[in-house]
Amino acid sequence: GLQSGMLLHTAAWESLADNPSALVDRLSLVLMAGRMPQAMRDKLVTYVTNIPTTQPAYRSYRVIDAASLIISSPQYSVQY
């Protein structure tokens, strides 16, 4: 059967995953026209930073989690 949900191709973003600030800033630019509130940005950077780099696929996890949190946020829903 068909699966529902979001499919996110992370390869283009994974090069930014080792720099959580750069990753969040780029996602902010693409998904929120660069207008992410500072408090939201700070929380996302902290969250992404805390995803352990010991997991083999940590880069894709960082991208997926950051993008998912942005897209599901009230700020994204209201403004974009």
C-alpha positions as a printed Julia matrix, in Angstrom:
80×3 Matrix{Float64}:
  0.0    0.0    0.0
  0.88   3.65  -0.1
  2.7    5.21   2.79
  1.79   8.64   3.98
  4.22  11.15   5.36
  6.97  13.4    4.24
  9.88  12.34   2.06
 12.97  14.48   2.41
 16.07  13.98   0.31
 18.8   15.04   2.73
 21.99  14.68   0.67
 22.07  18.31  -0.47
 21.87  19.5    3.15
 24.12  16.98   4.88
 27.28  18.98   4.19
 25.91  21.58   6.63
 25.07  19.09   9.37
 28.44  19.44  11.12
 27.7   23.14  11.6
 24.24  23.31  13.2
 24.11  27.12  13.0
 24.76  27.05   9.25
 22.22  24.26   8.75
 19.49  26.09  10.63
 20.29  29.37   8.89
 20.08  27.74   5.44
 16.83  26.0    6.28
 15.5   29.29   7.62
 16.37  30.99   4.35
 14.77  28.3    2.2
 11.72  27.49   4.32
 11.03  30.8    6.07
 12.54  33.4    3.75
 15.22  34.02   6.38
 12.7   35.33   8.91
 12.97  32.69  11.6
 12.54  34.26  15.04
 15.81  34.36  16.99
 14.42  32.35  19.91
 13.29  29.6   17.55
 16.68  29.61  15.8
 18.54  29.34  19.1
 16.41  26.39  20.23
 16.84  24.6   16.91
 20.6   25.08  16.9
 20.79  23.66  20.43
 18.55  20.73  19.48
 20.54  19.89  16.35
 23.84  20.24  18.21
 22.63  17.67  20.74
 21.99  14.97  18.12
 24.95  12.63  18.73
 27.59  12.43  16.03
 28.33   8.84  17.04
 25.45   7.49  14.93
 26.47   6.59  11.37
 23.61   8.58   9.8
 23.73  11.56  12.18
 23.97  14.07   9.33
 20.69  12.94   7.8
 19.07  12.82  11.26
 20.13  16.41  11.89
 18.68  17.58   8.57
 15.45  15.62   8.94
 14.84  16.73  12.51
 15.61  20.39  11.83
 13.44  20.54   8.7
 10.59  18.65  10.36
 10.6   20.91  13.4
 10.55  24.01  11.21
  7.76  22.75   8.96
  5.61  21.67  11.92
  6.16  24.88  13.87
  3.39  27.47  14.39
  5.77  30.13  13.04
  6.06  28.3    9.71
  2.34  27.56   9.55
  1.3   31.15  10.2
  3.83  32.99   8.07
  4.53  30.67   5.16
